[in-house]
Short mmCIF file of C-alpha atoms and ligand atoms in Angstrom, two decimals:
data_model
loop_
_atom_site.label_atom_id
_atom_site.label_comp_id
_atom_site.label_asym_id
_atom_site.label_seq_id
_atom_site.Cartn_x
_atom_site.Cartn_y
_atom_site.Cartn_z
CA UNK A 1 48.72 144.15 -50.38
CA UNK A 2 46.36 144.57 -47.38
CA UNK A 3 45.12 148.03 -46.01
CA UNK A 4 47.43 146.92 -43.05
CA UNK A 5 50.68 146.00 -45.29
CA UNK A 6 50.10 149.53 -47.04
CA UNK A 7 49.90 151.48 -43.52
CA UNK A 8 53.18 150.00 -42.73
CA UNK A 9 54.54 150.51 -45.90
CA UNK A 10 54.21 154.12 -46.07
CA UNK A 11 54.87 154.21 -42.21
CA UNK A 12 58.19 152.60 -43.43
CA UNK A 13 58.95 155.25 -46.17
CA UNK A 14 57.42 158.12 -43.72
CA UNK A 15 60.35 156.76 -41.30
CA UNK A 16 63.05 156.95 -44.24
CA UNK A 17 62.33 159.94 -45.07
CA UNK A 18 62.50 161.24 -41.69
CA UNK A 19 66.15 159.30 -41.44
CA UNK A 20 67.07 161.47 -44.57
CA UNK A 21 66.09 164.79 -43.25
CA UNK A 22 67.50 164.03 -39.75
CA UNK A 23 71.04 163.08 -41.34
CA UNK A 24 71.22 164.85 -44.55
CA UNK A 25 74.86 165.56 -44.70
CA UNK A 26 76.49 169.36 -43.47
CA UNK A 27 76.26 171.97 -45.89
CA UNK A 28 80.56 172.11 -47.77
CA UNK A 29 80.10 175.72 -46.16
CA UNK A 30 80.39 174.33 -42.46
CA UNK A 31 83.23 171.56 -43.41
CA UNK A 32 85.39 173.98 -45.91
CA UNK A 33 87.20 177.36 -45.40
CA UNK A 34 86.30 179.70 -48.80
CA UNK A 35 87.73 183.24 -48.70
CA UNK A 36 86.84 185.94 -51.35
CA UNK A 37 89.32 187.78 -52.70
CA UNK A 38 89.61 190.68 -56.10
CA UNK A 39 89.10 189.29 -58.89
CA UNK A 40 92.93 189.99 -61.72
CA UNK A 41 93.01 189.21 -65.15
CA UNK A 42 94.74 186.23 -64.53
CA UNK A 43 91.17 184.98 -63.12
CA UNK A 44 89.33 184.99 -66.36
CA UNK A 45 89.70 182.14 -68.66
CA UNK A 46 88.39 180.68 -65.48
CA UNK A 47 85.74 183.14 -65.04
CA UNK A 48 85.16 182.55 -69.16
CA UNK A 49 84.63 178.88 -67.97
CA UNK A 50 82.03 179.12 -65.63
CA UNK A 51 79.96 181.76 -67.51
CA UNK A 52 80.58 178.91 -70.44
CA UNK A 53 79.45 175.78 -68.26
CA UNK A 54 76.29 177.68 -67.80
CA UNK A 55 75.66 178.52 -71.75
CA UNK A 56 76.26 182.22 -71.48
CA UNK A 57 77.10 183.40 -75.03
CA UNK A 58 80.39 185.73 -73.39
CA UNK A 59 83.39 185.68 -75.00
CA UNK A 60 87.53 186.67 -73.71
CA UNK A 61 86.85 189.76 -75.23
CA UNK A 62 83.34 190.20 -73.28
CA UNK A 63 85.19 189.30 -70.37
CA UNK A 64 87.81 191.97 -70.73
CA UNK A 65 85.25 194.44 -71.23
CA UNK A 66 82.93 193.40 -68.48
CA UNK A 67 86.37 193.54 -65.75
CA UNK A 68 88.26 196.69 -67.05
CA UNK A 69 84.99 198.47 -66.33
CA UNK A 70 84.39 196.92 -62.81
CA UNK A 71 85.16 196.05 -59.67
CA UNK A 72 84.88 192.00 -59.21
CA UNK A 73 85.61 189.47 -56.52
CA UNK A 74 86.43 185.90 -56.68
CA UNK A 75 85.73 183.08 -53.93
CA UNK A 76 88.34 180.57 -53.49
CA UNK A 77 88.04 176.84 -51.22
CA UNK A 78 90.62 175.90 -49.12
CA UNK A 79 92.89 174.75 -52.18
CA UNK A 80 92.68 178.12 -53.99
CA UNK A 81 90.56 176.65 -56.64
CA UNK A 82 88.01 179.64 -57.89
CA UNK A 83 84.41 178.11 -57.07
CA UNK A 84 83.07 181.10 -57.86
CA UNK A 85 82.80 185.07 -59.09
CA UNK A 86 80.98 188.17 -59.18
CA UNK A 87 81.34 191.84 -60.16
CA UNK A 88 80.19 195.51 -60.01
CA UNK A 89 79.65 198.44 -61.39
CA UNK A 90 80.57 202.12 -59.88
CA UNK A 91 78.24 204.68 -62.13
CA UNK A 92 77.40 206.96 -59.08
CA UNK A 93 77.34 207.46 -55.22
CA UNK A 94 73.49 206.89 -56.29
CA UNK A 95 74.13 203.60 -58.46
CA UNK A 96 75.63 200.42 -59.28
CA UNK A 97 74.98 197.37 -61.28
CA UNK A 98 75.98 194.04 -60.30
CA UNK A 99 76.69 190.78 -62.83
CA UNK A 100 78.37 188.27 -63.95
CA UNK A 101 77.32 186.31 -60.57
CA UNK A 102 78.46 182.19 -61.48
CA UNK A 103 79.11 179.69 -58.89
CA UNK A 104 79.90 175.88 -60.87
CA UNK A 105 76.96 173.73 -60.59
CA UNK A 106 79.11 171.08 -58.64
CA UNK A 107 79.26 174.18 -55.86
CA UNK A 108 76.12 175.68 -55.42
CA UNK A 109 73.91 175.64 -52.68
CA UNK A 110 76.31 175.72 -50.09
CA UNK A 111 75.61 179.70 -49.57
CA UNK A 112 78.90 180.88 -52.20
CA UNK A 113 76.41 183.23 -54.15
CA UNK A 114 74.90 184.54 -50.81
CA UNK A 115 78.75 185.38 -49.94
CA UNK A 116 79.45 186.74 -53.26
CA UNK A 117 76.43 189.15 -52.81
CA UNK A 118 76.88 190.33 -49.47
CA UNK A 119 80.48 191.19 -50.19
CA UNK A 120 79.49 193.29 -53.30
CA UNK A 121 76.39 194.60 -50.77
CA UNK A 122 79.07 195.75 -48.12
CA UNK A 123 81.03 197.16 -50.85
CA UNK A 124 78.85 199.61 -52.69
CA UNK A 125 77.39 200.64 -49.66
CA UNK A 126 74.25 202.76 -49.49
CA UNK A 127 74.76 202.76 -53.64
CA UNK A 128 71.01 201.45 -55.34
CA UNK A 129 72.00 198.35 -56.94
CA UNK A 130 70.79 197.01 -60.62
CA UNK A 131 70.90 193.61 -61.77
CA UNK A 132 69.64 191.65 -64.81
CA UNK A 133 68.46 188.37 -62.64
CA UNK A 134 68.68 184.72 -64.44
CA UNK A 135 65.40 182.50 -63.07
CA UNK A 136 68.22 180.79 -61.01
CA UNK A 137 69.15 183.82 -59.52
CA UNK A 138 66.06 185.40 -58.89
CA UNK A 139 65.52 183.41 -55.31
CA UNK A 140 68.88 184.71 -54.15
CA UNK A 141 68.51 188.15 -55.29
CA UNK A 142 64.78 188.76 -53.36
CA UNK A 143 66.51 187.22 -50.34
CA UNK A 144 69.31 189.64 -50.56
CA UNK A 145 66.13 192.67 -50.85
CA UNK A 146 66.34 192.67 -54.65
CA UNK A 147 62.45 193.69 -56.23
CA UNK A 148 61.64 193.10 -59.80
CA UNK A 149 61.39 196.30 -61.66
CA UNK A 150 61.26 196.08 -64.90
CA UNK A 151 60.92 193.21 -67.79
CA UNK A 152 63.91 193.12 -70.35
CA UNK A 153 63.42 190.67 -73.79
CA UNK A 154 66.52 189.32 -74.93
CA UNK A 155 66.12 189.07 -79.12
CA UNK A 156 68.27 187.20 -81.57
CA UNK A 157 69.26 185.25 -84.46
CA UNK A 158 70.96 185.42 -87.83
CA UNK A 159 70.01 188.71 -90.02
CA UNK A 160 67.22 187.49 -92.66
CA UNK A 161 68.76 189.38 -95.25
CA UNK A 162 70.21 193.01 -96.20
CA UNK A 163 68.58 195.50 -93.88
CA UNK A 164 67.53 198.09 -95.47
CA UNK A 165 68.11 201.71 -94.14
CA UNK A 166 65.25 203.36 -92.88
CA UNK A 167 65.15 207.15 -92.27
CA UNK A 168 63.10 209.58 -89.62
CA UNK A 169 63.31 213.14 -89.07
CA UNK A 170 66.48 213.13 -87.38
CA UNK A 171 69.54 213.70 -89.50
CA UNK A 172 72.18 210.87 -88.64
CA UNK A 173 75.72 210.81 -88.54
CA UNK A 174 78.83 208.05 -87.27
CA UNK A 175 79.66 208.33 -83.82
CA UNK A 176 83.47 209.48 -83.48
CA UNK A 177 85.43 211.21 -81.18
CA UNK A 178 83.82 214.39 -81.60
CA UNK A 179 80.31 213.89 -80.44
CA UNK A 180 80.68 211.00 -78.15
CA UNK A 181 80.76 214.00 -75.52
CA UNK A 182 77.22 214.85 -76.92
CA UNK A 183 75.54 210.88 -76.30
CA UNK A 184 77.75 210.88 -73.15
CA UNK A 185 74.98 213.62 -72.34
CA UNK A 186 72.36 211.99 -73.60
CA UNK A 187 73.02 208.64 -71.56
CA UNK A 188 73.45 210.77 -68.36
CA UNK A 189 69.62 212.26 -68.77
CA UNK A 190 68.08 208.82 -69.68
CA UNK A 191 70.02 206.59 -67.55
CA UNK A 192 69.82 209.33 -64.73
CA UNK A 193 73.95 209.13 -64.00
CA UNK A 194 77.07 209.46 -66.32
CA UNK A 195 78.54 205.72 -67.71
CA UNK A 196 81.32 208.14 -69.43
CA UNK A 197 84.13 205.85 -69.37
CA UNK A 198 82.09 202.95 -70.06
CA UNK A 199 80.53 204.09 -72.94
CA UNK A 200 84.22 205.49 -74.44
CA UNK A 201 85.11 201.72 -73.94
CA UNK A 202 82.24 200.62 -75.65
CA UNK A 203 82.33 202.98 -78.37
CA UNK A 204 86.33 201.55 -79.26
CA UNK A 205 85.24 197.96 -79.60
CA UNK A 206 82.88 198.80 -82.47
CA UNK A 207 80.84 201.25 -84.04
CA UNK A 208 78.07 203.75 -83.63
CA UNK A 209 75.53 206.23 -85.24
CA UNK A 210 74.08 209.40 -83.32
CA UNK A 211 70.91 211.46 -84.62
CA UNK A 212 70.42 214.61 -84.16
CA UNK A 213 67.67 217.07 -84.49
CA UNK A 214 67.75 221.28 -84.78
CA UNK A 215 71.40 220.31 -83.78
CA UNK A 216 70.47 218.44 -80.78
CA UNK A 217 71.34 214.99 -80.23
CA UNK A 218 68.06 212.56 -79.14
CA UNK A 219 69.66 209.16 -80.02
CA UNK A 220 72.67 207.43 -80.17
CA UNK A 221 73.36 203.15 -80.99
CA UNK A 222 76.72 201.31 -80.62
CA UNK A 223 77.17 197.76 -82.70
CA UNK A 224 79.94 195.68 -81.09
CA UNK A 225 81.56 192.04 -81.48
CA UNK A 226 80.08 189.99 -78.48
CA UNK A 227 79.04 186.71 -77.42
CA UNK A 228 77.89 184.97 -80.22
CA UNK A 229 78.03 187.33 -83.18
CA UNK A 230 77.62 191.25 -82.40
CA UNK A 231 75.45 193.18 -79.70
CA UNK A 232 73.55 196.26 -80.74
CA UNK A 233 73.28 198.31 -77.49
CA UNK A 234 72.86 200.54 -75.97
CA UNK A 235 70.20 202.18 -77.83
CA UNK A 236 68.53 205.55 -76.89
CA UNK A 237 66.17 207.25 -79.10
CA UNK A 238 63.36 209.54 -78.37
CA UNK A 239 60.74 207.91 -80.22
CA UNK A 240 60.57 204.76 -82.32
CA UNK A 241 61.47 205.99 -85.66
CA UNK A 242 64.73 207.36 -84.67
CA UNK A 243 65.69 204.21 -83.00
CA UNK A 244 64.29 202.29 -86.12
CA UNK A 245 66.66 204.94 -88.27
CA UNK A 246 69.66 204.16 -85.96
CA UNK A 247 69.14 200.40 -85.58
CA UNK A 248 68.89 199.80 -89.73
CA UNK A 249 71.09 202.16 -90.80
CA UNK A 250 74.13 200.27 -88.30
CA UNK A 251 73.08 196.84 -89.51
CA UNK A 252 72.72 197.77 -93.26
CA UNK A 253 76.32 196.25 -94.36
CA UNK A 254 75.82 193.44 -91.95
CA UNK A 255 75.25 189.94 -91.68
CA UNK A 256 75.70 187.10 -89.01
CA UNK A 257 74.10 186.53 -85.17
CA UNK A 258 72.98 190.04 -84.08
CA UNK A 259 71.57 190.36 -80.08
CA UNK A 260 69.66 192.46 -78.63
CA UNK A 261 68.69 192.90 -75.00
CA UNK A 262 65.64 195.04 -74.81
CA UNK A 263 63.65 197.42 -72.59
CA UNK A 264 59.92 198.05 -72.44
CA UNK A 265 60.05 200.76 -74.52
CA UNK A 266 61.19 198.70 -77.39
CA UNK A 267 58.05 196.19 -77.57
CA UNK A 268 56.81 198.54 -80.33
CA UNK A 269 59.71 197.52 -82.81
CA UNK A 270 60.05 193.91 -81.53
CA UNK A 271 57.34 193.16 -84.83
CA UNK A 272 60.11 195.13 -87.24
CA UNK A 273 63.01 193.60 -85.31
CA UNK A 274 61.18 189.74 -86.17
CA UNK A 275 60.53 190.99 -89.94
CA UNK A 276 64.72 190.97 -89.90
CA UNK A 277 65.05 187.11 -88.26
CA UNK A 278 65.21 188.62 -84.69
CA UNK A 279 63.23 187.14 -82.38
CA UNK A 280 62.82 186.93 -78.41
CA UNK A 281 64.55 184.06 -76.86
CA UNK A 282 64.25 185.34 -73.12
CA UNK A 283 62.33 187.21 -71.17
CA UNK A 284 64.31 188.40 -67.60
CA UNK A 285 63.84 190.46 -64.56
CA UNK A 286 65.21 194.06 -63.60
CA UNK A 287 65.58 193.60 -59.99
CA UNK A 288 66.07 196.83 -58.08
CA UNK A 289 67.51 196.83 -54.62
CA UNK A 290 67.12 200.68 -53.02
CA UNK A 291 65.56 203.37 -55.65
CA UNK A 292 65.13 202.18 -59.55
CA UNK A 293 67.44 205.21 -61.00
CA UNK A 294 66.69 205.39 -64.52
CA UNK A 295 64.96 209.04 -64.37
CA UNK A 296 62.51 209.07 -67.97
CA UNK A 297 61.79 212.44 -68.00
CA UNK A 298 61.03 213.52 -72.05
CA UNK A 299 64.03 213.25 -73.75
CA UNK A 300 65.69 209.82 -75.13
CA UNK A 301 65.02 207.05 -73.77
CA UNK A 302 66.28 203.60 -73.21
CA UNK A 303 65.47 200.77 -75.74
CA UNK A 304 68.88 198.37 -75.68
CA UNK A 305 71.17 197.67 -72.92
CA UNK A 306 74.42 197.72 -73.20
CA UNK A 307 74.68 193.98 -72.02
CA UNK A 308 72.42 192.47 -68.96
CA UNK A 309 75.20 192.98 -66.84
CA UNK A 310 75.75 196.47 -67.79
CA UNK A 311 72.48 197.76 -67.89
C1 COA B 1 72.45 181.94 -58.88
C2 COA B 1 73.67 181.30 -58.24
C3 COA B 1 74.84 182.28 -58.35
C4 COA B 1 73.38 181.02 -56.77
O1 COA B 1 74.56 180.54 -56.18
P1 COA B 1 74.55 179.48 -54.97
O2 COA B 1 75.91 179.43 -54.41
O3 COA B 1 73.95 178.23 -55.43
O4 COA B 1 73.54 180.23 -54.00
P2 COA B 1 73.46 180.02 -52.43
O5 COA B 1 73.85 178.64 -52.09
O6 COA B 1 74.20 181.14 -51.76
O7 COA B 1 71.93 180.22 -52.19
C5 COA B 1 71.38 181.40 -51.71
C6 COA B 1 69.90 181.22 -51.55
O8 COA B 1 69.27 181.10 -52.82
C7 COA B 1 68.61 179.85 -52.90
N1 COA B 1 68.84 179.31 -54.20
C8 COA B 1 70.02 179.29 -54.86
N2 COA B 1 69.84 178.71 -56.07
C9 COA B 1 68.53 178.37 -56.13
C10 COA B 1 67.73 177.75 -57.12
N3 COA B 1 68.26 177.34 -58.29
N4 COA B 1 66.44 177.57 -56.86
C11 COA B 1 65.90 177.99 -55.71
N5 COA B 1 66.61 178.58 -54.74
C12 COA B 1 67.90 178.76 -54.96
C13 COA B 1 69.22 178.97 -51.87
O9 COA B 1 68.34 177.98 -51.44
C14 COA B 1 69.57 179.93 -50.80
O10 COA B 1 68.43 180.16 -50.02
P3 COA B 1 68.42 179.64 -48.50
O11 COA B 1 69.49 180.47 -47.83
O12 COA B 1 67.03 179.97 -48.08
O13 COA B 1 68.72 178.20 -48.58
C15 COA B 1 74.03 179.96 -58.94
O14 COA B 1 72.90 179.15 -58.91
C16 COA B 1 74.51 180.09 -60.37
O15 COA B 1 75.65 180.40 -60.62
N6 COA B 1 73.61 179.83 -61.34
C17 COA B 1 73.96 179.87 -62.75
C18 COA B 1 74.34 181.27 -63.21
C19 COA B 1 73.28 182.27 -62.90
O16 COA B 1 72.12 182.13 -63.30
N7 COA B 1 73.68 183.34 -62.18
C20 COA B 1 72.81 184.43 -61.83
C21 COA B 1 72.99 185.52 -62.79
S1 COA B 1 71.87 186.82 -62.57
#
């Protein structure tokens, strides 16, 4: 091809592309009413759907969990099909975390999960808002104000073998009715507001250890069914033998697909966590919108969520 046949080649493409960009069709949003609405019960096998068409581990029961605690919304087309959902999470006038944000792949970028954000945005109000952020969702989030915070490691697999209980100087005992009051306290000083009735949820849909020390409590763990075997979360210790203690002394009779979803604070045990056939599969962002809540201070502190969506 001559320099001259290439010029008007590329002029040609040049032109085409131009022709694209110039009529690239309207955006569904412009063409097609959607309305949110609350999210019922009814909504989630579809909800269930969606988080499966994206390869989220969440099962009915996860589900159940994840809406009896919240507040969630649903946006409907024209037809009243659900083409996407979202939900929240009411810990304080201070706080709230927001998850669980799917719109079908066949539906986004037509502005749904912008709508599904600013509705939850206008809803908790001046409230600083938490989120576990998906690479996806990370673009929508910073446009929405959202700033990375904070790292969490997501860590996996099928237990190697029999873990064996390890010990520290805290003396451990089951979680039960009669000292969830004392890791409800615990939780509030750590996570920096009370998650009372979410942690009593938690706490019936499995099981859970507390240690204390000179009769104070300074950890607690909870080991649940979820997603693809059984979450271990939240964790709290203050310092990494005691979670060590709590983590292997709940997974001692176990076996099976155990998840973690991990702070900061917990790189130091990731190494003991791999010697057990748990190892990192993710690595996502804490995106902070407002304040970043979570107060330190010296006593426990945070080394498992409860799930991403949770915090
Ligand atoms: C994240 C998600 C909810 C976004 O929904 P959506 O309806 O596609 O988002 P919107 O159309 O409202 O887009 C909002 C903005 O984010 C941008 N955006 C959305 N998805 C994007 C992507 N994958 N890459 C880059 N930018 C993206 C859009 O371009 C838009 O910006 P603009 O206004 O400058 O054009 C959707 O992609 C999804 O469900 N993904 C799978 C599940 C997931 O990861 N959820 C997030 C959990 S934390």
């Amino acid at each position: 091809m001559s320099k001259q046949q290439n010029l008007l080649s590329t002029a040609g493409k040049i032109n085409a592309i131009e022709f694209k960009l110039q009529y690239r069709p309207e955006p569904l949003m412009t063409k097609t009413a959607f309305t949110v609405r609350e999210m019922r019960e009814a909504d989630l096998p579809i909800c269930l759907e969606f988080t499966q068409q994206v390869k989220w581990p969440h099962r009915m029961g996860d589900w159940q969990l994840h809406f009896s605690q919240g507040n969630g919304s649903i946006i409907e087309n024209a037809e009243g099909d659900i083409v996407g959902c979202i939900l929240w999470w009411d810990y304080s006038q201070q706080l709230a975390t927001v998850g669980l944000v799917v719109v079908p792949e066949h539906m986004q970028g037509n502005g749904l999960g912008r709508k599904l954000m600013d509705t939850v945005m206008s809803q908790t109000g001046e409230r600083n808002l938490q989120l576990v952020a998906t690479v996806a969702g990370k673009r929508l989030y910073q446009q929405c104000g959202f700033e990375e915070a904070a790292l969490i490691y997501q860590v996996q697999g099928q237990l190697a073998g029999t873990v064996a209980p390890l010990s520290s100087d805290a003396s451990i005992q089951a979680l039960d009715t009669n000292n969830l009051a004392d890791i409800i306290a615990l939780d509030v000083a750590a996570y920096g507001c009370s998650r009372a009735s979410l942690l009593t949820a938690v706490a019936q849909q499995g099981k859970g250890l507390v240690a204390y020390r000179d009769g104070k409590a300074v950890g607690y763990a909870m080991l649940r069914t979820s997603g693809h075997g059984q979450t271990l979360g939240p964790v709290l210790a203050d310092d990494d033998d005691t979670a060590k203690a709590l983590i292997s002394q709940l997974l001692t009779s176990e076996t099976g697909f155990i998840r973690f979803d991990l702070t900061e604070r917990a790189k130091a045990i990731q190494p003991w966590l791999e010697s057990l056939g748990l190892a990192q599969v993710d690595e996502v962002s804490l995106m902070v919108k407002g304040e970043f809540v979570p107060a330190g201070g010296t006593g426990a502190k945070i080394y498992s969520l409860i799930s991403q969506a949770f915090g």
